[in-house]
Amino acid sequence: SRIIRRRLNRSKLGFSFSDKSEDTEIEALMNELNPQDLIDFGMTPELVGRLSIISHVKPLDKHDLKEILTTVDNSPIEQIKREFLLSGVEIEFEDQAIDLISECLEKKSVGARQIQSELTYLMMPHYMRIHEISEKICINKDYVAQQMR
């Protein structure tokens, strides 16, 4: 952020009061990132030249994660339900459990691509005995809290 700040002449000197939090300021600076900043940071020009697109992504919050878990096409929770249904087992996730999963994923700073592996880890005890299960499985808040500590 110092490199971008210097390029934009937004240096901080002394004590200053700002309405913006440090995270908000860094996020705004990262939106101004360009290839020369990466070179000034120490990356080789050859490597930077091979990067066709340079972008900054913001971390997902629990609301984003819950939306990914439940509402997108082919959501991770729907995939798990289908996998279990193929073995004849019906599975249900309580809303409170989904909320807790979202919170745990946010604490771990999980990106969208890592959600599936985290859910697989959460469901591993049931995957291991899927052929022994004859009743409906209900994933509740207590189960999630125990598995995702």
mmCIF file of N, CA and C in Angstrom:
data_model
loop_
_atom_site.group_PDB
_atom_site.id
_atom_site.type_symbol
_atom_site.label_atom_id
_atom_site.label_comp_id
_atom_site.label_asym_id
_atom_site.label_seq_id
_atom_site.Cartn_x
_atom_site.Cartn_y
_atom_site.Cartn_z
ATOM 1 N N SER A 1 0.813 -1.193 0.000
ATOM 2 C CA SER A 1 0.000 0.000 0.000
ATOM 3 C C SER A 1 0.863 1.266 0.000
ATOM 4 N N ARG A 2 2.091 1.157 0.570
ATOM 5 C CA ARG A 2 2.977 2.325 0.558
ATOM 6 C C ARG A 2 3.364 2.716 -0.864
ATOM 7 N N ILE A 3 3.577 1.728 -1.704
ATOM 8 C CA ILE A 3 3.978 1.991 -3.087
ATOM 9 C C ILE A 3 2.865 2.714 -3.841
ATOM 10 N N ILE A 4 1.656 2.240 -3.692
ATOM 11 C CA ILE A 4 0.513 2.871 -4.367
ATOM 12 C C ILE A 4 0.283 4.264 -3.804
ATOM 13 N N ARG A 5 0.361 4.383 -2.466
ATOM 14 C CA ARG A 5 0.163 5.672 -1.818
ATOM 15 C C ARG A 5 1.184 6.695 -2.328
ATOM 16 N N ARG A 6 2.447 6.261 -2.481
ATOM 17 C CA ARG A 6 3.495 7.155 -2.964
ATOM 18 C C ARG A 6 3.217 7.579 -4.411
ATOM 19 N N ARG A 7 2.791 6.615 -5.246
ATOM 20 C CA ARG A 7 2.502 6.920 -6.650
ATOM 21 C C ARG A 7 1.346 7.906 -6.767
ATOM 22 N N LEU A 8 0.357 7.772 -5.917
ATOM 23 C CA LEU A 8 -0.813 8.653 -5.970
ATOM 24 C C LEU A 8 -0.629 9.934 -5.144
ATOM 25 N N ASN A 9 0.540 10.088 -4.532
ATOM 26 C CA ASN A 9 0.832 11.237 -3.666
ATOM 27 C C ASN A 9 -0.149 11.336 -2.505
ATOM 28 N N ARG A 10 -0.466 10.195 -1.926
ATOM 29 C CA ARG A 10 -1.355 10.162 -0.763
ATOM 30 C C ARG A 10 -0.574 9.719 0.467
ATOM 31 N N SER A 11 0.577 10.286 0.669
ATOM 32 C CA SER A 11 1.411 9.843 1.785
ATOM 33 C C SER A 11 0.829 10.306 3.109
ATOM 34 N N LYS A 12 1.121 9.531 4.126
ATOM 35 C CA LYS A 12 0.681 9.860 5.479
ATOM 36 C C LYS A 12 1.900 10.373 6.238
ATOM 37 N N LEU A 13 1.792 11.542 6.799
ATOM 38 C CA LEU A 13 2.858 12.084 7.622
ATOM 39 C C LEU A 13 2.262 12.544 8.942
ATOM 40 N N GLY A 14 2.958 12.241 10.013
ATOM 41 C CA GLY A 14 2.505 12.707 11.315
ATOM 42 C C GLY A 14 1.214 12.043 11.752
ATOM 43 N N PHE A 15 0.543 12.722 12.646
ATOM 44 C CA PHE A 15 -0.715 12.200 13.157
ATOM 45 C C PHE A 15 -1.850 12.830 12.372
ATOM 46 N N SER A 16 -2.786 12.004 11.992
ATOM 47 C CA SER A 16 -3.931 12.549 11.275
ATOM 48 C C SER A 16 -5.176 11.806 11.707
ATOM 49 N N PHE A 17 -6.269 12.494 11.612
ATOM 50 C CA PHE A 17 -7.549 11.889 11.935
ATOM 51 C C PHE A 17 -8.299 11.672 10.635
ATOM 52 N N SER A 18 -8.819 10.483 10.475
ATOM 53 C CA SER A 18 -9.537 10.181 9.246
ATOM 54 C C SER A 18 -10.810 9.426 9.579
ATOM 55 N N ASP A 19 -11.862 9.692 8.820
ATOM 56 C CA ASP A 19 -13.113 8.959 9.004
ATOM 57 C C ASP A 19 -12.971 7.525 8.525
ATOM 58 N N LYS A 20 -12.064 7.300 7.589
ATOM 59 C CA LYS A 20 -11.894 5.978 6.998
ATOM 60 C C LYS A 20 -11.098 5.080 7.936
ATOM 61 N N SER A 21 -11.463 3.842 7.995
ATOM 62 C CA SER A 21 -10.676 2.887 8.748
ATOM 63 C C SER A 21 -9.483 2.479 7.892
ATOM 64 N N GLU A 22 -8.505 1.875 8.514
ATOM 65 C CA GLU A 22 -7.297 1.440 7.798
ATOM 66 C C GLU A 22 -7.651 0.433 6.711
ATOM 67 N N ASP A 23 -8.553 -0.505 6.997
ATOM 68 C CA ASP A 23 -8.958 -1.505 6.005
ATOM 69 C C ASP A 23 -9.620 -0.861 4.795
ATOM 70 N N THR A 24 -10.475 0.118 5.033
ATOM 71 C CA THR A 24 -11.161 0.799 3.938
ATOM 72 C C THR A 24 -10.160 1.543 3.073
ATOM 73 N N GLU A 25 -9.186 2.173 3.708
ATOM 74 C CA GLU A 25 -8.170 2.908 2.958
ATOM 75 C C GLU A 25 -7.315 1.957 2.120
ATOM 76 N N ILE A 26 -6.905 0.838 2.702
ATOM 77 C CA ILE A 26 -6.095 -0.133 1.958
ATOM 78 C C ILE A 26 -6.889 -0.698 0.795
ATOM 79 N N GLU A 27 -8.172 -0.996 1.004
ATOM 80 C CA GLU A 27 -9.006 -1.510 -0.085
ATOM 81 C C GLU A 27 -9.113 -0.492 -1.219
ATOM 82 N N ALA A 28 -9.274 0.783 -0.874
ATOM 83 C CA ALA A 28 -9.351 1.829 -1.899
ATOM 84 C C ALA A 28 -8.032 1.939 -2.647
ATOM 85 N N LEU A 29 -6.922 1.817 -1.941
ATOM 86 C CA LEU A 29 -5.619 1.866 -2.596
ATOM 87 C C LEU A 29 -5.411 0.660 -3.516
ATOM 88 N N MET A 30 -5.839 -0.510 -3.083
ATOM 89 C CA MET A 30 -5.649 -1.716 -3.894
ATOM 90 C C MET A 30 -6.446 -1.656 -5.193
ATOM 91 N N ASN A 31 -7.528 -0.905 -5.198
ATOM 92 C CA ASN A 31 -8.279 -0.728 -6.440
ATOM 93 C C ASN A 31 -7.487 0.077 -7.461
ATOM 94 N N GLU A 32 -6.455 0.776 -7.017
ATOM 95 C CA GLU A 32 -5.597 1.581 -7.894
ATOM 96 C C GLU A 32 -4.336 0.832 -8.324
ATOM 97 N N LEU A 33 -4.216 -0.440 -7.975
ATOM 98 C CA LEU A 33 -3.032 -1.239 -8.280
ATOM 99 C C LEU A 33 -2.792 -1.326 -9.784
ATOM 100 N N ASN A 34 -1.526 -1.150 -10.196
ATOM 101 C CA ASN A 34 -1.178 -1.318 -11.611
ATOM 102 C C ASN A 34 0.117 -2.126 -11.723
ATOM 103 N N PRO A 35 0.485 -2.577 -12.909
ATOM 104 C CA PRO A 35 1.671 -3.431 -13.061
ATOM 105 C C PRO A 35 2.965 -2.815 -12.530
ATOM 106 N N GLN A 36 3.143 -1.520 -12.698
ATOM 107 C CA GLN A 36 4.376 -0.894 -12.217
ATOM 108 C C GLN A 36 4.494 -0.990 -10.695
ATOM 109 N N ASP A 37 3.372 -0.969 -9.992
ATOM 110 C CA ASP A 37 3.402 -1.123 -8.537
ATOM 111 C C ASP A 37 3.959 -2.491 -8.155
ATOM 112 N N LEU A 38 3.599 -3.523 -8.900
ATOM 113 C CA LEU A 38 4.104 -4.871 -8.617
ATOM 114 C C LEU A 38 5.600 -4.948 -8.866
ATOM 115 N N ILE A 39 6.071 -4.273 -9.913
ATOM 116 C CA ILE A 39 7.508 -4.245 -10.212
ATOM 117 C C ILE A 39 8.239 -3.494 -9.105
ATOM 118 N N ASP A 40 7.686 -2.370 -8.669
ATOM 119 C CA ASP A 40 8.294 -1.606 -7.578
ATOM 120 C C ASP A 40 8.303 -2.409 -6.280
ATOM 121 N N PHE A 41 7.329 -3.292 -6.111
ATOM 122 C CA PHE A 41 7.250 -4.151 -4.926
ATOM 123 C C PHE A 41 8.359 -5.203 -4.933
ATOM 124 N N GLY A 42 8.852 -5.554 -6.136
ATOM 125 C CA GLY A 42 9.943 -6.520 -6.215
ATOM 126 C C GLY A 42 9.706 -7.674 -7.167
ATOM 127 N N MET A 43 8.552 -7.725 -7.803
ATOM 128 C CA MET A 43 8.296 -8.786 -8.776
ATOM 129 C C MET A 43 9.074 -8.466 -10.057
ATOM 130 N N THR A 44 9.519 -9.486 -10.741
ATOM 131 C CA THR A 44 10.283 -9.249 -11.967
ATOM 132 C C THR A 44 9.359 -8.796 -13.087
ATOM 133 N N PRO A 45 9.844 -7.902 -13.949
ATOM 134 C CA PRO A 45 9.013 -7.442 -15.064
ATOM 135 C C PRO A 45 8.548 -8.585 -15.971
ATOM 136 N N GLU A 46 9.370 -9.635 -16.088
ATOM 137 C CA GLU A 46 8.989 -10.784 -16.924
ATOM 138 C C GLU A 46 7.752 -11.473 -16.372
ATOM 139 N N LEU A 47 7.704 -11.619 -15.047
ATOM 140 C CA LEU A 47 6.533 -12.246 -14.423
ATOM 141 C C LEU A 47 5.312 -11.340 -14.533
ATOM 142 N N VAL A 48 5.484 -10.070 -14.246
ATOM 143 C CA VAL A 48 4.369 -9.133 -14.304
ATOM 144 C C VAL A 48 3.813 -9.067 -15.723
ATOM 145 N N GLY A 49 4.697 -9.146 -16.724
ATOM 146 C CA GLY A 49 4.259 -9.118 -18.119
ATOM 147 C C GLY A 49 3.403 -10.309 -18.496
ATOM 148 N N ARG A 50 3.546 -11.412 -17.781
ATOM 149 C CA ARG A 50 2.750 -12.614 -18.077
ATOM 150 C C ARG A 50 1.376 -12.593 -17.412
ATOM 151 N N LEU A 51 1.175 -11.645 -16.515
ATOM 152 C CA LEU A 51 -0.129 -11.517 -15.857
ATOM 153 C C LEU A 51 -1.041 -10.699 -16.766
ATOM 154 N N SER A 52 -2.024 -11.346 -17.342
ATOM 155 C CA SER A 52 -2.881 -10.646 -18.289
ATOM 156 C C SER A 52 -3.879 -9.716 -17.597
ATOM 157 N N ILE A 53 -4.303 -10.077 -16.403
ATOM 158 C CA ILE A 53 -5.252 -9.252 -15.663
ATOM 159 C C ILE A 53 -4.777 -9.156 -14.218
ATOM 160 N N ILE A 54 -4.745 -7.965 -13.703
ATOM 161 C CA ILE A 54 -4.383 -7.750 -12.303
ATOM 162 C C ILE A 54 -5.616 -7.201 -11.606
ATOM 163 N N SER A 55 -6.050 -7.889 -10.575
ATOM 164 C CA SER A 55 -7.242 -7.425 -9.871
ATOM 165 C C SER A 55 -7.064 -7.619 -8.374
ATOM 166 N N HIS A 56 -7.851 -6.925 -7.643
ATOM 167 C CA HIS A 56 -7.875 -7.026 -6.192
ATOM 168 C C HIS A 56 -9.262 -7.523 -5.802
ATOM 169 N N VAL A 57 -9.315 -8.553 -4.992
ATOM 170 C CA VAL A 57 -10.611 -9.071 -4.549
ATOM 171 C C VAL A 57 -10.764 -8.834 -3.056
ATOM 172 N N LYS A 58 -11.965 -8.513 -2.659
ATOM 173 C CA LYS A 58 -12.218 -8.299 -1.238
ATOM 174 C C LYS A 58 -12.607 -9.622 -0.596
ATOM 175 N N PRO A 59 -12.300 -9.778 0.668
ATOM 176 C CA PRO A 59 -12.671 -11.016 1.365
ATOM 177 C C PRO A 59 -14.192 -11.186 1.411
ATOM 178 N N LEU A 60 -14.624 -12.427 1.411
ATOM 179 C CA LEU A 60 -16.057 -12.714 1.496
ATOM 180 C C LEU A 60 -16.518 -12.587 2.942
ATOM 181 N N ASP A 61 -17.666 -11.962 3.151
ATOM 182 C CA ASP A 61 -18.231 -11.908 4.496
ATOM 183 C C ASP A 61 -19.248 -13.038 4.647
ATOM 184 N N LYS A 62 -19.824 -13.165 5.844
ATOM 185 C CA LYS A 62 -20.722 -14.304 6.100
ATOM 186 C C LYS A 62 -21.973 -14.272 5.227
ATOM 187 N N HIS A 63 -22.416 -13.082 4.831
ATOM 188 C CA HIS A 63 -23.595 -12.991 3.965
ATOM 189 C C HIS A 63 -23.268 -13.489 2.550
ATOM 190 N N ASP A 64 -22.083 -13.123 2.057
ATOM 191 C CA ASP A 64 -21.634 -13.622 0.751
ATOM 192 C C ASP A 64 -21.499 -15.141 0.782
ATOM 193 N N LEU A 65 -20.892 -15.643 1.852
ATOM 194 C CA LEU A 65 -20.677 -17.085 1.968
ATOM 195 C C LEU A 65 -22.002 -17.836 2.052
ATOM 196 N N LYS A 66 -22.959 -17.298 2.803
ATOM 197 C CA LYS A 66 -24.270 -17.956 2.906
ATOM 198 C C LYS A 66 -24.957 -17.984 1.546
ATOM 199 N N GLU A 67 -24.838 -16.905 0.799
ATOM 200 C CA GLU A 67 -25.433 -16.866 -0.534
ATOM 201 C C GLU A 67 -24.797 -17.913 -1.447
ATOM 202 N N ILE A 68 -23.477 -18.049 -1.374
ATOM 203 C CA ILE A 68 -22.789 -19.057 -2.175
ATOM 204 C C ILE A 68 -23.230 -20.453 -1.754
ATOM 205 N N LEU A 69 -23.346 -20.664 -0.451
ATOM 206 C CA LEU A 69 -23.733 -21.982 0.068
ATOM 207 C C LEU A 69 -25.138 -22.397 -0.357
ATOM 208 N N THR A 70 -26.040 -21.441 -0.498
ATOM 209 C CA THR A 70 -27.449 -21.807 -0.642
ATOM 210 C C THR A 70 -28.120 -21.394 -1.939
ATOM 211 N N THR A 71 -27.770 -20.247 -2.497
ATOM 212 C CA THR A 71 -28.615 -19.726 -3.576
ATOM 213 C C THR A 71 -28.038 -19.798 -4.982
ATOM 214 N N VAL A 72 -26.740 -19.973 -5.117
ATOM 215 C CA VAL A 72 -26.184 -20.033 -6.469
ATOM 216 C C VAL A 72 -26.568 -21.348 -7.145
ATOM 217 N N ASP A 73 -26.551 -21.357 -8.464
ATOM 218 C CA ASP A 73 -26.835 -22.599 -9.186
ATOM 219 C C ASP A 73 -25.793 -23.642 -8.796
ATOM 220 N N ASN A 74 -26.244 -24.857 -8.557
ATOM 221 C CA ASN A 74 -25.366 -25.959 -8.181
ATOM 222 C C ASN A 74 -24.568 -25.610 -6.917
ATOM 223 N N SER A 75 -25.251 -25.067 -5.925
ATOM 224 C CA SER A 75 -24.597 -24.646 -4.685
ATOM 225 C C SER A 75 -23.967 -25.845 -3.971
ATOM 226 N N PRO A 76 -22.937 -25.606 -3.161
ATOM 227 C CA PRO A 76 -22.280 -26.712 -2.456
ATOM 228 C C PRO A 76 -23.230 -27.540 -1.594
ATOM 229 N N ILE A 77 -24.193 -26.903 -0.943
ATOM 230 C CA ILE A 77 -25.136 -27.666 -0.111
ATOM 231 C C ILE A 77 -26.036 -28.533 -0.985
ATOM 232 N N GLU A 78 -26.480 -28.010 -2.125
ATOM 233 C CA GLU A 78 -27.291 -28.816 -3.050
ATOM 234 C C GLU A 78 -26.480 -29.998 -3.586
ATOM 235 N N GLN A 79 -25.199 -29.798 -3.841
ATOM 236 C CA GLN A 79 -24.342 -30.892 -4.305
ATOM 237 C C GLN A 79 -24.266 -31.998 -3.268
ATOM 238 N N ILE A 80 -24.104 -31.615 -1.997
ATOM 239 C CA ILE A 80 -24.044 -32.618 -0.927
ATOM 240 C C ILE A 80 -25.362 -33.366 -0.827
ATOM 241 N N LYS A 81 -26.476 -32.642 -0.905
ATOM 242 C CA LYS A 81 -27.789 -33.300 -0.846
ATOM 243 C C LYS A 81 -27.932 -34.321 -1.966
ATOM 244 N N ARG A 82 -27.492 -33.961 -3.173
ATOM 245 C CA ARG A 82 -27.583 -34.894 -4.314
ATOM 246 C C ARG A 82 -26.681 -36.101 -4.128
ATOM 247 N N GLU A 83 -25.463 -35.869 -3.615
ATOM 248 C CA GLU A 83 -24.540 -36.985 -3.378
ATOM 249 C C GLU A 83 -25.142 -38.001 -2.406
ATOM 250 N N PHE A 84 -25.719 -37.519 -1.322
ATOM 251 C CA PHE A 84 -26.315 -38.415 -0.340
ATOM 252 C C PHE A 84 -27.570 -39.081 -0.908
ATOM 253 N N LEU A 85 -28.336 -38.351 -1.690
ATOM 254 C CA LEU A 85 -29.553 -38.909 -2.284
ATOM 255 C C LEU A 85 -29.228 -40.061 -3.239
ATOM 256 N N LEU A 86 -28.071 -39.979 -3.900
ATOM 257 C CA LEU A 86 -27.640 -41.078 -4.782
ATOM 258 C C LEU A 86 -27.462 -42.382 -3.996
ATOM 259 N N SER A 87 -27.133 -42.266 -2.712
ATOM 260 C CA SER A 87 -26.993 -43.446 -1.857
ATOM 261 C C SER A 87 -28.273 -43.729 -1.085
ATOM 262 N N GLY A 88 -29.345 -42.999 -1.399
ATOM 263 C CA GLY A 88 -30.631 -43.236 -0.762
ATOM 264 C C GLY A 88 -30.797 -42.564 0.589
ATOM 265 N N VAL A 89 -29.962 -41.587 0.886
ATOM 266 C CA VAL A 89 -30.031 -40.900 2.182
ATOM 267 C C VAL A 89 -30.459 -39.455 1.960
ATOM 268 N N GLU A 90 -31.516 -39.055 2.671
ATOM 269 C CA GLU A 90 -31.962 -37.671 2.586
ATOM 270 C C GLU A 90 -31.262 -36.874 3.678
ATOM 271 N N ILE A 91 -30.824 -35.678 3.327
ATOM 272 C CA ILE A 91 -30.102 -34.838 4.284
ATOM 273 C C ILE A 91 -30.699 -33.441 4.271
ATOM 274 N N GLU A 92 -30.762 -32.839 5.450
ATOM 275 C CA GLU A 92 -31.340 -31.498 5.581
ATOM 276 C C GLU A 92 -30.399 -30.641 6.427
ATOM 277 N N PHE A 93 -30.222 -29.398 6.028
ATOM 278 C CA PHE A 93 -29.416 -28.437 6.778
ATOM 279 C C PHE A 93 -30.348 -27.404 7.401
ATOM 280 N N GLU A 94 -30.289 -27.263 8.726
ATOM 281 C CA GLU A 94 -31.078 -26.228 9.389
ATOM 282 C C GLU A 94 -30.480 -24.858 9.070
ATOM 283 N N ASP A 95 -31.331 -23.839 9.081
ATOM 284 C CA ASP A 95 -30.867 -22.475 8.792
ATOM 285 C C ASP A 95 -29.791 -22.019 9.770
ATOM 286 N N GLN A 96 -29.953 -22.346 11.037
ATOM 287 C CA GLN A 96 -28.955 -21.967 12.039
ATOM 288 C C GLN A 96 -27.611 -22.631 11.756
ATOM 289 N N ALA A 97 -27.651 -23.848 11.251
ATOM 290 C CA ALA A 97 -26.412 -24.558 10.909
ATOM 291 C C ALA A 97 -25.715 -23.871 9.737
ATOM 292 N N ILE A 98 -26.491 -23.460 8.753
ATOM 293 C CA ILE A 98 -25.916 -22.765 7.596
ATOM 294 C C ILE A 98 -25.320 -21.428 8.032
ATOM 295 N N ASP A 99 -25.993 -20.733 8.942
ATOM 296 C CA ASP A 99 -25.456 -19.474 9.471
ATOM 297 C C ASP A 99 -24.122 -19.705 10.180
ATOM 298 N N LEU A 100 -24.049 -20.756 10.985
ATOM 299 C CA LEU A 100 -22.820 -21.052 11.710
ATOM 300 C C LEU A 100 -21.709 -21.474 10.745
ATOM 301 N N ILE A 101 -22.049 -22.243 9.725
ATOM 302 C CA ILE A 101 -21.053 -22.620 8.712
ATOM 303 C C ILE A 101 -20.488 -21.359 8.065
ATOM 304 N N SER A 102 -21.360 -20.429 7.718
ATOM 305 C CA SER A 102 -20.922 -19.173 7.097
ATOM 306 C C SER A 102 -19.978 -18.402 8.018
ATOM 307 N N GLU A 103 -20.322 -18.336 9.291
ATOM 308 C CA GLU A 103 -19.474 -17.630 10.254
ATOM 309 C C GLU A 103 -18.103 -18.297 10.388
ATOM 310 N N CYS A 104 -18.093 -19.626 10.457
ATOM 311 C CA CYS A 104 -16.826 -20.356 10.577
ATOM 312 C C CYS A 104 -15.957 -20.165 9.330
ATOM 313 N N LEU A 105 -16.581 -20.203 8.171
ATOM 314 C CA LEU A 105 -15.838 -20.001 6.936
ATOM 315 C C LEU A 105 -15.277 -18.587 6.860
ATOM 316 N N GLU A 106 -16.036 -17.616 7.351
ATOM 317 C CA GLU A 106 -15.543 -16.232 7.352
ATOM 318 C C GLU A 106 -14.335 -16.103 8.276
ATOM 319 N N LYS A 107 -14.379 -16.735 9.437
ATOM 320 C CA LYS A 107 -13.250 -16.676 10.377
ATOM 321 C C LYS A 107 -11.996 -17.297 9.776
ATOM 322 N N LYS A 108 -12.185 -18.324 8.954
ATOM 323 C CA LYS A 108 -11.048 -18.991 8.311
ATOM 324 C C LYS A 108 -10.591 -18.271 7.049
ATOM 325 N N SER A 109 -11.270 -17.197 6.685
ATOM 326 C CA SER A 109 -10.964 -16.437 5.455
ATOM 327 C C SER A 109 -10.995 -17.335 4.220
ATOM 328 N N VAL A 110 -12.034 -18.132 4.132
ATOM 329 C CA VAL A 110 -12.188 -19.079 3.033
ATOM 330 C C VAL A 110 -12.694 -18.355 1.794
ATOM 331 N N GLY A 111 -12.123 -18.695 0.655
ATOM 332 C CA GLY A 111 -12.605 -18.171 -0.614
ATOM 333 C C GLY A 111 -13.670 -19.099 -1.183
ATOM 334 N N ALA A 112 -14.287 -18.676 -2.251
ATOM 335 C CA ALA A 112 -15.392 -19.436 -2.834
ATOM 336 C C ALA A 112 -14.963 -20.836 -3.275
ATOM 337 N N ARG A 113 -13.745 -20.968 -3.744
ATOM 338 C CA ARG A 113 -13.298 -22.276 -4.239
ATOM 339 C C ARG A 113 -12.981 -23.268 -3.122
ATOM 340 N N GLN A 114 -12.733 -22.784 -1.924
ATOM 341 C CA GLN A 114 -12.388 -23.673 -0.817
ATOM 342 C C GLN A 114 -13.614 -24.134 -0.031
ATOM 343 N N ILE A 115 -14.761 -23.571 -0.318
ATOM 344 C CA ILE A 115 -15.976 -23.916 0.422
ATOM 345 C C ILE A 115 -16.279 -25.408 0.321
ATOM 346 N N GLN A 116 -16.165 -25.968 -0.872
ATOM 347 C CA GLN A 116 -16.505 -27.376 -1.072
ATOM 348 C C GLN A 116 -15.626 -28.290 -0.214
ATOM 349 N N SER A 117 -14.329 -28.015 -0.136
ATOM 350 C CA SER A 117 -13.462 -28.880 0.672
ATOM 351 C C SER A 117 -13.771 -28.740 2.161
ATOM 352 N N GLU A 118 -14.132 -27.538 2.600
ATOM 353 C CA GLU A 118 -14.509 -27.354 4.007
ATOM 354 C C GLU A 118 -15.806 -28.109 4.320
ATOM 355 N N LEU A 119 -16.758 -28.093 3.404
ATOM 356 C CA LEU A 119 -18.010 -28.830 3.619
ATOM 357 C C LEU A 119 -17.777 -30.343 3.592
ATOM 358 N N THR A 120 -16.869 -30.779 2.744
ATOM 359 C CA THR A 120 -16.533 -32.207 2.701
ATOM 360 C C THR A 120 -15.959 -32.643 4.043
ATOM 361 N N TYR A 121 -15.070 -31.814 4.610
ATOM 362 C CA TYR A 121 -14.516 -32.106 5.927
ATOM 363 C C TYR A 121 -15.623 -32.156 6.981
ATOM 364 N N LEU A 122 -16.562 -31.206 6.911
ATOM 365 C CA LEU A 122 -17.686 -31.165 7.844
ATOM 366 C C LEU A 122 -18.520 -32.443 7.758
ATOM 367 N N MET A 123 -18.723 -32.935 6.554
ATOM 368 C CA MET A 123 -19.601 -34.087 6.346
ATOM 369 C C MET A 123 -18.874 -35.438 6.392
ATOM 370 N N MET A 124 -17.563 -35.435 6.592
ATOM 371 C CA MET A 124 -16.776 -36.669 6.535
ATOM 372 C C MET A 124 -17.312 -37.802 7.422
ATOM 373 N N PRO A 125 -17.727 -37.553 8.667
ATOM 374 C CA PRO A 125 -18.259 -38.672 9.466
ATOM 375 C C PRO A 125 -19.468 -39.340 8.800
ATOM 376 N N HIS A 126 -20.301 -38.569 8.124
ATOM 377 C CA HIS A 126 -21.461 -39.152 7.453
ATOM 378 C C HIS A 126 -21.068 -39.836 6.144
ATOM 379 N N TYR A 127 -20.078 -39.284 5.451
ATOM 380 C CA TYR A 127 -19.589 -39.935 4.224
ATOM 381 C C TYR A 127 -19.018 -41.314 4.545
ATOM 382 N N MET A 128 -18.341 -41.423 5.694
ATOM 383 C CA MET A 128 -17.688 -42.682 6.056
ATOM 384 C C MET A 128 -18.689 -43.801 6.352
ATOM 385 N N ARG A 129 -19.894 -43.435 6.753
ATOM 386 C CA ARG A 129 -20.888 -44.466 7.069
ATOM 387 C C ARG A 129 -22.163 -44.310 6.246
ATOM 388 N N ILE A 130 -22.033 -43.769 5.068
ATOM 389 C CA ILE A 130 -23.201 -43.449 4.242
ATOM 390 C C ILE A 130 -24.042 -44.698 3.916
ATOM 391 N N HIS A 131 -23.403 -45.846 3.784
ATOM 392 C CA HIS A 131 -24.151 -47.063 3.430
ATOM 393 C C HIS A 131 -24.830 -47.713 4.637
ATOM 394 N N GLU A 132 -24.481 -47.241 5.830
ATOM 395 C CA GLU A 132 -25.111 -47.763 7.042
ATOM 396 C C GLU A 132 -26.306 -46.917 7.474
ATOM 397 N N ILE A 133 -26.447 -45.734 6.901
ATOM 398 C CA ILE A 133 -27.490 -44.795 7.323
ATOM 399 C C ILE A 133 -28.810 -45.151 6.645
ATOM 400 N N SER A 134 -29.854 -45.256 7.445
ATOM 401 C CA SER A 134 -31.163 -45.565 6.863
ATOM 402 C C SER A 134 -32.180 -44.442 7.093
ATOM 403 N N GLU A 135 -31.877 -43.562 8.040
ATOM 404 C CA GLU A 135 -32.816 -42.485 8.343
ATOM 405 C C GLU A 135 -32.342 -41.173 7.725
ATOM 406 N N LYS A 136 -33.203 -40.192 7.828
ATOM 407 C CA LYS A 136 -32.887 -38.859 7.322
ATOM 408 C C LYS A 136 -31.863 -38.203 8.257
ATOM 409 N N ILE A 137 -30.895 -37.506 7.680
ATOM 410 C CA ILE A 137 -29.885 -36.802 8.475
ATOM 411 C C ILE A 137 -30.256 -35.328 8.546
ATOM 412 N N CYS A 138 -30.184 -34.788 9.745
ATOM 413 C CA CYS A 138 -30.448 -33.360 9.931
ATOM 414 C C CYS A 138 -29.180 -32.725 10.499
ATOM 415 N N ILE A 139 -28.586 -31.828 9.726
ATOM 416 C CA ILE A 139 -27.379 -31.145 10.172
ATOM 417 C C ILE A 139 -27.817 -29.903 10.948
ATOM 418 N N ASN A 140 -27.491 -29.883 12.236
ATOM 419 C CA ASN A 140 -27.902 -28.764 13.084
ATOM 420 C C ASN A 140 -26.692 -27.968 13.563
ATOM 421 N N LYS A 141 -26.982 -26.924 14.290
ATOM 422 C CA LYS A 141 -25.960 -25.998 14.772
ATOM 423 C C LYS A 141 -24.939 -26.692 15.680
ATOM 424 N N ASP A 142 -25.411 -27.599 16.540
ATOM 425 C CA ASP A 142 -24.515 -28.294 17.463
ATOM 426 C C ASP A 142 -23.505 -29.161 16.720
ATOM 427 N N TYR A 143 -23.977 -29.868 15.692
ATOM 428 C CA TYR A 143 -23.085 -30.709 14.892
ATOM 429 C C TYR A 143 -22.005 -29.846 14.219
ATOM 430 N N VAL A 144 -22.422 -28.738 13.631
ATOM 431 C CA VAL A 144 -21.479 -27.852 12.942
ATOM 432 C C VAL A 144 -20.452 -27.301 13.926
ATOM 433 N N ALA A 145 -20.909 -26.885 15.112
ATOM 434 C CA ALA A 145 -20.013 -26.345 16.123
ATOM 435 C C ALA A 145 -18.979 -27.382 16.542
ATOM 436 N N GLN A 146 -19.408 -28.629 16.654
ATOM 437 C CA GLN A 146 -18.491 -29.695 17.051
ATOM 438 C C GLN A 146 -17.473 -29.999 15.959
ATOM 439 N N GLN A 147 -17.897 -30.037 14.721
ATOM 440 C CA GLN A 147 -17.032 -30.428 13.604
ATOM 441 C C GLN A 147 -16.103 -29.313 13.147
ATOM 442 N N MET A 148 -16.537 -28.079 13.231
ATOM 443 C CA MET A 148 -15.759 -26.978 12.655
ATOM 444 C C MET A 148 -15.048 -26.133 13.713
ATOM 445 N N ARG A 149 -14.601 -26.754 14.777
ATOM 446 C CA ARG A 149 -13.904 -25.981 15.804
ATOM 447 C C ARG A 149 -12.575 -25.511 15.320
#
